[in-house]
Backbone as CSV, one residue per row, in Angstrom:
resi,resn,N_x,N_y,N_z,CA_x,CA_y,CA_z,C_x,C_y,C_z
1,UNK,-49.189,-42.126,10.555,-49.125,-40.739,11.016,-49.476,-39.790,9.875
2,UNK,-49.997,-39.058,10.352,-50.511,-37.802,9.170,-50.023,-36.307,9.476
3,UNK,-49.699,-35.942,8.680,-48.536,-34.715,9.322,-49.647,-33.628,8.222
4,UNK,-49.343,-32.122,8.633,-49.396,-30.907,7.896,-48.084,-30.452,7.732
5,UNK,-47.394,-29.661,6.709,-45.942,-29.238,6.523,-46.727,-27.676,6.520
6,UNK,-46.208,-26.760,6.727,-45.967,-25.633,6.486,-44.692,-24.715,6.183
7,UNK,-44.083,-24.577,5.199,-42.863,-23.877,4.943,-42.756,-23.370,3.493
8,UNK,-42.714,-21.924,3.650,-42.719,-21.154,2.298,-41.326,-21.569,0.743
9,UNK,-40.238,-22.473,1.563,-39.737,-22.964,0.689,-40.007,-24.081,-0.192
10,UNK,-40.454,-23.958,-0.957,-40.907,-24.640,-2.047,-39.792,-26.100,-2.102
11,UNK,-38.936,-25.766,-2.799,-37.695,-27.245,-2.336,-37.658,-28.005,-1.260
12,UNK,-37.669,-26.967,0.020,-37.628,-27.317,1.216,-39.278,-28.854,1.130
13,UNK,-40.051,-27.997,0.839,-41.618,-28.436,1.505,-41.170,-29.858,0.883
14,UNK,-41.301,-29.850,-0.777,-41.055,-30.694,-1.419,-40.422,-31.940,-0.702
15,UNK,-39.011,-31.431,-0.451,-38.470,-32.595,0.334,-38.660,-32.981,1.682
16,UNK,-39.100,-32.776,2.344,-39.589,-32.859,3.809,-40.467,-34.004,2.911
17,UNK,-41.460,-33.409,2.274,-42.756,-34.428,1.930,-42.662,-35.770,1.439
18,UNK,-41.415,-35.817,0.844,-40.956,-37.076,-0.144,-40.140,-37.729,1.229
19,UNK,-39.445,-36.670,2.030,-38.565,-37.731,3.240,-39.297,-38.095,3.768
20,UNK,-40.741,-38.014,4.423,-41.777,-38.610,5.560,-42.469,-39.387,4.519
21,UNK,-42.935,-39.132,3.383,-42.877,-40.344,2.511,-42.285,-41.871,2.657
22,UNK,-41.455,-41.323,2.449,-40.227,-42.749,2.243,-40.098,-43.252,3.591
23,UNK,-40.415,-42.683,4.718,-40.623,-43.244,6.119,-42.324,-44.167,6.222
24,UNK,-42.955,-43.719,5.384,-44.027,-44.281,5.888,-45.174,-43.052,6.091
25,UNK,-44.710,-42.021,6.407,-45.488,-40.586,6.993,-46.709,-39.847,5.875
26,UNK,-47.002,-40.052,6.118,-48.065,-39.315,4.733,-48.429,-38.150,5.689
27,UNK,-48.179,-37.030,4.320,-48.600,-35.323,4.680,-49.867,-35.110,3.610
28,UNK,-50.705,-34.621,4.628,-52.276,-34.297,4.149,-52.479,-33.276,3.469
29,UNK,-51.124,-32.151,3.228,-51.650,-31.130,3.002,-49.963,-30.357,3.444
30,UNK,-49.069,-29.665,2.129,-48.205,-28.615,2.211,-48.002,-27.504,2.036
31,UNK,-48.793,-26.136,2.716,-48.676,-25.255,2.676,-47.305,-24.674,2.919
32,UNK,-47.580,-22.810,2.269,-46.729,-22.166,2.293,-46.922,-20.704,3.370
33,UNK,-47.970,-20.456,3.903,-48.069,-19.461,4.711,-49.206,-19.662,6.004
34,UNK,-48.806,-19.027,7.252,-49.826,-19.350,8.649,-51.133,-19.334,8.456
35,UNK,-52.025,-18.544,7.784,-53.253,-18.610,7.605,-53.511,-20.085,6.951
36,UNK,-52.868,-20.679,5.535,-52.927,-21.939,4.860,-52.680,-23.106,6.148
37,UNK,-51.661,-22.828,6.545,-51.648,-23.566,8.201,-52.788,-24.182,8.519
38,UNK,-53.262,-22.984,9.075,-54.750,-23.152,10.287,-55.799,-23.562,9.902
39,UNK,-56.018,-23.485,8.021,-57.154,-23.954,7.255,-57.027,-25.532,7.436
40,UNK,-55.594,-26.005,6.388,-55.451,-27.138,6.397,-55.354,-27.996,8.097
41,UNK,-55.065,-27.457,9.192,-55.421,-28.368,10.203,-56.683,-28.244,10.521
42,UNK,-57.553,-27.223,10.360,-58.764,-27.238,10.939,-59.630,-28.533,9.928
43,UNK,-59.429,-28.507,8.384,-59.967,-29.440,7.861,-59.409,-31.129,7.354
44,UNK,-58.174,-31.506,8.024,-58.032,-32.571,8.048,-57.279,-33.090,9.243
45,UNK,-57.309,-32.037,9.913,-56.934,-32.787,12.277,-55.653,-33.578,11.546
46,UNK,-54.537,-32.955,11.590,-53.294,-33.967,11.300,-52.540,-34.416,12.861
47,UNK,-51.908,-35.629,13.111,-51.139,-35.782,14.006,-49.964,-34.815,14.867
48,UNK,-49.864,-34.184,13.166,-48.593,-33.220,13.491,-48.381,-31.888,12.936
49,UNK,-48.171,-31.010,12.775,-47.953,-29.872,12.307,-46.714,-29.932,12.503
50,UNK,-45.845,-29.479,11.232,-44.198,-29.308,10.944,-44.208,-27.630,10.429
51,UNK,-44.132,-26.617,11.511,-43.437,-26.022,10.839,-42.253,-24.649,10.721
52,UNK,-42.157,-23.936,9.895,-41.266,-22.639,9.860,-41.813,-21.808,10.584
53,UNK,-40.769,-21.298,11.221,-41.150,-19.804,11.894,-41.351,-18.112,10.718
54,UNK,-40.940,-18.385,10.007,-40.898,-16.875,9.234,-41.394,-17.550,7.906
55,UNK,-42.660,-16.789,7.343,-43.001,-17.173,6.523,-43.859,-15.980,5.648
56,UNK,-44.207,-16.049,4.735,-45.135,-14.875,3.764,-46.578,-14.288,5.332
57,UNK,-46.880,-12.720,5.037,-46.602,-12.258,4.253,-44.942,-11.056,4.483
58,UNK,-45.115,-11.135,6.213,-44.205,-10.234,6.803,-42.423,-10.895,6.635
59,UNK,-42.624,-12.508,6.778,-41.722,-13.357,7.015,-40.759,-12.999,8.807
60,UNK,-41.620,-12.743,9.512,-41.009,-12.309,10.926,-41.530,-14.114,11.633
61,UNK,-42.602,-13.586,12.292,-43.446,-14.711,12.993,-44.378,-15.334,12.775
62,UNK,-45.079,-15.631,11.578,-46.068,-16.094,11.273,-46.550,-17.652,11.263
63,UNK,-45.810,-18.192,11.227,-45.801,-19.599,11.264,-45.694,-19.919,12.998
64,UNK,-45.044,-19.355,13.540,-44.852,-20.159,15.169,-46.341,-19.441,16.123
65,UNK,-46.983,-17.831,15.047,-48.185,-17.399,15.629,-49.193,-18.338,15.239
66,UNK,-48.918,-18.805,13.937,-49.979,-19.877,13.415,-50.018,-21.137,14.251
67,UNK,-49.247,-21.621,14.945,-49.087,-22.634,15.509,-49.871,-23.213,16.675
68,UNK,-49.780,-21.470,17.472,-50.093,-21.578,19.082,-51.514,-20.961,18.395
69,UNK,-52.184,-20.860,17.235,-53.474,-20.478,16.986,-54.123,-21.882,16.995
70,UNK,-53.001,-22.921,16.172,-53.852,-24.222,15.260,-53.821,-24.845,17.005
71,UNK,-53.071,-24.895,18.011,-52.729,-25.619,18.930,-54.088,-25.354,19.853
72,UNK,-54.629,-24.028,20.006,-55.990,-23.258,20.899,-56.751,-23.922,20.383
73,UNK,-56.941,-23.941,18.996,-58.327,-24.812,18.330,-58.255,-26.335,18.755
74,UNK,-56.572,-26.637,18.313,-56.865,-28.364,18.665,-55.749,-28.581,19.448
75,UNK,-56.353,-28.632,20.876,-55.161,-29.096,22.148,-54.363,-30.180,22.147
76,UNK,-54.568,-31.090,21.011,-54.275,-32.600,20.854,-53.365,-32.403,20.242
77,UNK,-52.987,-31.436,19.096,-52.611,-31.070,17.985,-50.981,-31.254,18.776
78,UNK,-50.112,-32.157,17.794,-48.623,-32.011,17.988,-47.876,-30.732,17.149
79,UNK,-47.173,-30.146,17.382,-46.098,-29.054,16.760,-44.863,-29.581,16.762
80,UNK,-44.069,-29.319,15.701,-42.842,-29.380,15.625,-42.229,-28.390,15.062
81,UNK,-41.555,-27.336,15.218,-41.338,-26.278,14.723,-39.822,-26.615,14.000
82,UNK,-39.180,-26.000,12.706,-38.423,-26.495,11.907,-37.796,-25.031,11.546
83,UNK,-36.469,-24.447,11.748,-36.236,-22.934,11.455,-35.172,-22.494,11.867
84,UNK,-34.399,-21.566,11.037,-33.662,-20.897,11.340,-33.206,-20.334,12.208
85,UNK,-34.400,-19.456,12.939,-34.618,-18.991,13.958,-34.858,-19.551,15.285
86,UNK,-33.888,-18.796,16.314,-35.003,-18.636,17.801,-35.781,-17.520,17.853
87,UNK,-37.269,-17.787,17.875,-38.199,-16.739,18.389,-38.181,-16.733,19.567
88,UNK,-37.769,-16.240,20.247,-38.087,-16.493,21.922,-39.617,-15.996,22.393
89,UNK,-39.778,-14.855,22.130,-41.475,-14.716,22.545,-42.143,-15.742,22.196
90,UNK,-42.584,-16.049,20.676,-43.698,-16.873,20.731,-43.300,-18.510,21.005
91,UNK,-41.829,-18.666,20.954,-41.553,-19.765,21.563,-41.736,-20.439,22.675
92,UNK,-41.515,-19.079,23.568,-42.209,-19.643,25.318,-43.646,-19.877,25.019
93,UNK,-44.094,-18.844,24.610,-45.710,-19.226,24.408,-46.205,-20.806,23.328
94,UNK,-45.533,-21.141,22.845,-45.600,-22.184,22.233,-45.588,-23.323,23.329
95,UNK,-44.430,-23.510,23.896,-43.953,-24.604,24.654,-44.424,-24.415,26.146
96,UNK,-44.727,-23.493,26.437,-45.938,-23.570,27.685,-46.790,-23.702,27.478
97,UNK,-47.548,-23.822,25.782,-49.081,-23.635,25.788,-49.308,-25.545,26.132
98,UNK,-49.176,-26.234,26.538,-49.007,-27.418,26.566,-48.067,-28.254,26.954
99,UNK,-48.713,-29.885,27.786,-46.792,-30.224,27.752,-47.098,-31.820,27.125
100,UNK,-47.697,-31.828,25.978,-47.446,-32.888,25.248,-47.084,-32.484,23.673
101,UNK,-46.309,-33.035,22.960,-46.374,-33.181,21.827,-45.496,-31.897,21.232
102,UNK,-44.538,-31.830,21.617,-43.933,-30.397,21.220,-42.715,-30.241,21.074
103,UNK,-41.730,-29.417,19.681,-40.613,-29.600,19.393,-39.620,-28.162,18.900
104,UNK,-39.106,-28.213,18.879,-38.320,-26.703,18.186,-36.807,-27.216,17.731
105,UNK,-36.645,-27.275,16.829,-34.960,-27.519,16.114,-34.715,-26.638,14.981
106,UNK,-33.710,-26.319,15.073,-33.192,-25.295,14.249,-32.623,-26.322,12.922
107,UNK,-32.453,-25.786,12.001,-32.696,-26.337,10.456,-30.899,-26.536,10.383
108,UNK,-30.133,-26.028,10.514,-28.986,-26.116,10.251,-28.173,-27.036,11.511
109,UNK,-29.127,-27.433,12.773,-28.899,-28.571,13.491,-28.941,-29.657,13.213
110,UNK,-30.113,-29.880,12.453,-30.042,-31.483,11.852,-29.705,-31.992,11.334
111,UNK,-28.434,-33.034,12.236,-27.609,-33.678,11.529,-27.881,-34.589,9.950
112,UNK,-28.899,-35.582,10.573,-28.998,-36.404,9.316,-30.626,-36.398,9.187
113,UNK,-31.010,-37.773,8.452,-31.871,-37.905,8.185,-32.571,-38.885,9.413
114,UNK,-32.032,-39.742,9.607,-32.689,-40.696,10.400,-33.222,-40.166,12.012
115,UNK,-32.654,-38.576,12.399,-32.383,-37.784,13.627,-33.601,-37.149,13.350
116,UNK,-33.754,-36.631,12.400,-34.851,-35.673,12.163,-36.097,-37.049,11.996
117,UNK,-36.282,-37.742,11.645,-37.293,-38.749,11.332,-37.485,-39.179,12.961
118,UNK,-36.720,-39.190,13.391,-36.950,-39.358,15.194,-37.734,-38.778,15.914
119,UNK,-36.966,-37.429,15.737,-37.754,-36.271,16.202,-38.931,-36.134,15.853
120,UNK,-39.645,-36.375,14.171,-41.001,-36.018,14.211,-42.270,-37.155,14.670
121,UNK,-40.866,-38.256,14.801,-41.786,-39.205,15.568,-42.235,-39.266,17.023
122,UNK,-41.117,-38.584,17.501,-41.264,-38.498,19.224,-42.387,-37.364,19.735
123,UNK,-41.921,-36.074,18.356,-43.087,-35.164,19.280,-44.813,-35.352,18.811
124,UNK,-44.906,-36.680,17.558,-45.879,-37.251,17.134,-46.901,-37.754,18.138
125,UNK,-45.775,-38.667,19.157,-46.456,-39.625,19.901,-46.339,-38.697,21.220
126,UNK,-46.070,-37.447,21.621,-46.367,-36.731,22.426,-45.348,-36.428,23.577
127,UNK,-44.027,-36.338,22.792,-42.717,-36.243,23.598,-42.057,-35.042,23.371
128,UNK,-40.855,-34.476,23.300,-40.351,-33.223,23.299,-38.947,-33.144,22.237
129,UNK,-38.811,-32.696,21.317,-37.160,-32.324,20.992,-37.080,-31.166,20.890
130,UNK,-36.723,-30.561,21.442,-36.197,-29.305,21.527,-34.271,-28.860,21.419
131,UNK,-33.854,-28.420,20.433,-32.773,-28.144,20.287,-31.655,-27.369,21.216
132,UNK,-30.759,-27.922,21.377,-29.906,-27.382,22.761,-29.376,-25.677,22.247
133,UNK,-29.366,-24.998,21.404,-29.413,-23.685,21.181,-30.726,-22.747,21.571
134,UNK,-31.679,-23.688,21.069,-32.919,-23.061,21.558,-33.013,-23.164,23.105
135,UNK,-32.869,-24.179,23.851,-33.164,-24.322,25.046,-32.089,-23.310,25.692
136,UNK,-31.009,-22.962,24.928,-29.500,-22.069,26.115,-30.228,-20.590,25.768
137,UNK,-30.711,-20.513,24.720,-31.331,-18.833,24.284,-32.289,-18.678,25.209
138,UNK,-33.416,-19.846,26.124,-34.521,-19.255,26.148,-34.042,-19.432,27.880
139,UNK,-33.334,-20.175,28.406,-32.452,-19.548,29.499,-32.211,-18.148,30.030
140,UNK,-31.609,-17.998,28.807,-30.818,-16.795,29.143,-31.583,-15.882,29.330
141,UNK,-32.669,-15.668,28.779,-33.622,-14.345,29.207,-34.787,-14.583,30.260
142,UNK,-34.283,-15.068,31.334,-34.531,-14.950,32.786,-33.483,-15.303,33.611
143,UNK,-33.513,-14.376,34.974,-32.469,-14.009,35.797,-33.020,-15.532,36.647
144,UNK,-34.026,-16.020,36.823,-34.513,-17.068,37.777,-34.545,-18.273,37.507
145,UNK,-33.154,-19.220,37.770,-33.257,-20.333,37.371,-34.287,-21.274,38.186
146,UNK,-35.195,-22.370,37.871,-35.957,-22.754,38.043,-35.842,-23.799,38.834
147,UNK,-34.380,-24.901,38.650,-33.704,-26.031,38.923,-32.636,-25.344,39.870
148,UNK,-32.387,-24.736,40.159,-31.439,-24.325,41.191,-30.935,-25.184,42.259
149,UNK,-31.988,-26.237,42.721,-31.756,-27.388,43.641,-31.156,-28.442,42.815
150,UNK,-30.819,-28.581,41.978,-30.421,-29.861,41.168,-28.910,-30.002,40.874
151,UNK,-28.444,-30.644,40.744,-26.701,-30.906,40.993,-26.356,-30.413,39.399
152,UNK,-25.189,-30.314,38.960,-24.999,-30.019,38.063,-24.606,-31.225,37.121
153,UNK,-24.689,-32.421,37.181,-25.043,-33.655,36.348,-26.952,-33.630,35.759
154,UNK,-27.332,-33.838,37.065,-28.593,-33.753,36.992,-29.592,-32.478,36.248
155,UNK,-28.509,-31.435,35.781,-28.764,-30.396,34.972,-28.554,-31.122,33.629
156,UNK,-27.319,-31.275,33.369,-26.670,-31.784,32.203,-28.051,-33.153,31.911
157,UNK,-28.629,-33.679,32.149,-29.322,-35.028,32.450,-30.812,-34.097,31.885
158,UNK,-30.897,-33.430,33.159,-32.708,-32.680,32.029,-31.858,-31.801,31.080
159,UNK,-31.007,-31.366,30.682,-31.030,-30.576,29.364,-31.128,-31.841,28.278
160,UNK,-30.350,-32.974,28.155,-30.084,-33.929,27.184,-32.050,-34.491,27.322
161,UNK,-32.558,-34.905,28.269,-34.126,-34.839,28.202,-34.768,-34.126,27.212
162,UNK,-34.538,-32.766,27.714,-35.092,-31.462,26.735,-34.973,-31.938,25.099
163,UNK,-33.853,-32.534,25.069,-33.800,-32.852,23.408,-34.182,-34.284,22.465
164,UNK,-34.716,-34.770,24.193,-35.636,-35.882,23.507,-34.678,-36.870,23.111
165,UNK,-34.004,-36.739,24.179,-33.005,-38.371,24.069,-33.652,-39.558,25.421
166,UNK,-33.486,-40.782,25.645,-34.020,-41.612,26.369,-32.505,-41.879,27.585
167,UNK,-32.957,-42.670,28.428,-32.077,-42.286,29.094,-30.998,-43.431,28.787
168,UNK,-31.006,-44.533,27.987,-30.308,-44.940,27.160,-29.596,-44.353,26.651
169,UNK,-30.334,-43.435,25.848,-29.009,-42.049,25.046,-28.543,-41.755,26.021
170,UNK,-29.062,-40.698,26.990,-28.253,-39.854,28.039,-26.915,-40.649,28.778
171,UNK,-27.201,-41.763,28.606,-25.845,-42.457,29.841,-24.983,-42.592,28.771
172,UNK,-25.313,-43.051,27.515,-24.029,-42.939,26.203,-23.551,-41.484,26.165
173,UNK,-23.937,-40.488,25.909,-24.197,-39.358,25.548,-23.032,-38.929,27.062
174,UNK,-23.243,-39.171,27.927,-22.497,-39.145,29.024,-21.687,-39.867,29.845
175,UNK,-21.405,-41.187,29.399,-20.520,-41.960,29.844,-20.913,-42.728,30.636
176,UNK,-22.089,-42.513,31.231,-22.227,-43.798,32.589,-23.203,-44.566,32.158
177,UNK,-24.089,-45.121,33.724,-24.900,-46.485,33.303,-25.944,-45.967,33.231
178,UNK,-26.923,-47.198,32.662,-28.176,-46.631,32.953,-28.593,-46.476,33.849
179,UNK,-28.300,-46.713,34.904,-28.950,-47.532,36.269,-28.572,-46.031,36.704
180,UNK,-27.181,-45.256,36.373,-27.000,-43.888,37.118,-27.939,-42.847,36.878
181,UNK,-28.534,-42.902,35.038,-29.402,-41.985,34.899,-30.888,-42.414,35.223
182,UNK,-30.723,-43.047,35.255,-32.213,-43.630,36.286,-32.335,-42.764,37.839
183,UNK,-31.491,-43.173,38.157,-31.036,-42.129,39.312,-31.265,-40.861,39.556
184,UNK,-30.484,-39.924,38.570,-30.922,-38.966,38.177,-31.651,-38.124,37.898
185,UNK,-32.496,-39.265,37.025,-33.800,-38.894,36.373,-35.310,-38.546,37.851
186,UNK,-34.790,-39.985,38.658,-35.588,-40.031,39.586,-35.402,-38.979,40.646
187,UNK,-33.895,-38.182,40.893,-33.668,-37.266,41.905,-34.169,-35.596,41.221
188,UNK,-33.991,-35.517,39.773,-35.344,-34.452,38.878,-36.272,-34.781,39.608
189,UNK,-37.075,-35.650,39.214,-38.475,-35.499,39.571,-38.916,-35.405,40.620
190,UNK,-38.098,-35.452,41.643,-38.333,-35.494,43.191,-38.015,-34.094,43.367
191,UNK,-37.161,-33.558,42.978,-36.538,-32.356,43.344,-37.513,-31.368,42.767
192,UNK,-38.090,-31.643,42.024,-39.201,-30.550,41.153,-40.448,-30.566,41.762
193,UNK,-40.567,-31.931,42.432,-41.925,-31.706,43.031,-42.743,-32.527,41.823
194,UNK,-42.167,-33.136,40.859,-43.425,-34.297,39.869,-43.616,-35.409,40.305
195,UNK,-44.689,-35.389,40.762,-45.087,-36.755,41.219,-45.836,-37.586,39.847
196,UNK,-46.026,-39.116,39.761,-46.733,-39.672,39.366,-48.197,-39.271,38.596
197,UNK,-48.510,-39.264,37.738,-49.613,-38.090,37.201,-50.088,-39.312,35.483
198,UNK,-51.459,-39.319,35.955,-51.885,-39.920,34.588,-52.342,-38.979,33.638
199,UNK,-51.991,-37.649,33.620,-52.453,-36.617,32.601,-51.708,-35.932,32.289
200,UNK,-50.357,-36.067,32.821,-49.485,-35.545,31.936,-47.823,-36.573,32.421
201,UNK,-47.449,-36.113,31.400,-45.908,-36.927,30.759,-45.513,-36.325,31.633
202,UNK,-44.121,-36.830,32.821,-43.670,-36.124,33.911,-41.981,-35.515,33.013
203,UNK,-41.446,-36.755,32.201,-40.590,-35.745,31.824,-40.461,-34.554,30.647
204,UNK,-41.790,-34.108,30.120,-42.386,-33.322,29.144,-42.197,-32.170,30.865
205,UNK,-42.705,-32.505,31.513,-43.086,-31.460,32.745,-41.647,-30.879,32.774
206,UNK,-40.858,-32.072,33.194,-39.499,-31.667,34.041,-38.697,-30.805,33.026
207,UNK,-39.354,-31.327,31.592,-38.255,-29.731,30.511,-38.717,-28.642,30.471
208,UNK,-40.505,-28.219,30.438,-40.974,-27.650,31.246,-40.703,-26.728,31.926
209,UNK,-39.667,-27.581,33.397,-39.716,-26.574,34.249,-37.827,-26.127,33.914
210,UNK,-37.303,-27.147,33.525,-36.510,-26.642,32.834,-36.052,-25.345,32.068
211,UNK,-36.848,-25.086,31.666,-36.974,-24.274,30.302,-37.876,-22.781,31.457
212,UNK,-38.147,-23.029,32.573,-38.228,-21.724,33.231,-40.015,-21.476,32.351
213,UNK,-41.086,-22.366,31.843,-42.264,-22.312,31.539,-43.397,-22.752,32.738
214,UNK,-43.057,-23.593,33.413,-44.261,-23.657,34.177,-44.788,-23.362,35.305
């Protein structure tokens, strides 16, 4: 895997680079601001883009605008966004611009090391982690829930989705079998209307619609 880092903290970058290192991950290229971003993916197409939302020169949005710029040029292009912050504007626009390969976790969420090495693997290979603060913020600013037909397990079931757990996790994570979140999983996708689809990931869709984007 070949990653781009983008993050104006110098320590920070540093170590991100040495932790995907020591995984195996080689980063092509660690910038510190959105324009450096969009150069370095345009000239070495990385698997992944890792990065901060607030960065030089304003430090507001520049990195999550850089993102959904590098993402227009290359649709293939994975994001994982890494930050302090919820942006909610360019966040929806982030995570609707696509439904493969896409992530948002807040920096003071990640527990360990081996969680975060997950995550940049899942939204690598074109899956979703999205952080359960981010996903309750970007809720909240619409009156129109999207899932309204769905039981309130089967809520609890696509939110733990949203964060890019398997449904292995989800039945630990919740006490039952697999065989129940199978269930579950299968009464989402029915209830949403996802059918079977060779062009896109159905449960990338179902957080999606989750998340009040599609």
């Amino acid at each position: 895997m070949r990653v781009v880092i983008a993050e104006d903290s110098v320590l920070l970058r540093v170590g991100v680079e040495r932790l995907l290192a020591d995984e195996g991950i080689e980063t092509v290229a660690a910038v510190e601001d959105g324009e450096a971003l969009l150069a370095a993916v345009d000239e070495h197409r990385p698997d992944l883009a890792l990065v901060d939302v607030r960065m030089p020169p304003t430090f507001t949005d520049e990195g999550l605008r850089a993102a959904i710029e590098a993402r227009r040029r290359h649709p293939d292009l994975t994001v994982l966004v890494l930050s302090q912050y919820v942006e909610e504007r360019y966040a929806v626009e982030l995570l609707a611009g696509g439904a493969n390969g896409v992530g948002y976790l807040l920096k003071e969420r990640v527990a360990d090391v081996a969680e975060f090495v997950a995550a940049v693997r899942r939204v690598a290979d074109g899956g979703t982690s999205i952080d359960h603060e981010v996903i309750t913020q970007l809720m909240v600013r619409s009156k129109r829930n999207p899932v309204d037909s769905l039981t309130q397990r089967e809520r609890e079931v696509l939110g733990l989705m949203a964060q890019g757990l398997s449904n292995t996790a989800i039945a630990a994570s919740l006490v039952v079998s697999d065989g129940a979140v199978e269930k579950h999983v299968g009464n989402i996708f029915a209830k949403l209307g996802l059918e079977p689809s060779t062009s896109e990931h159905r449960r990338v869709r179902a957080v999606l619609a989750y998340l009040n984007l599609t």
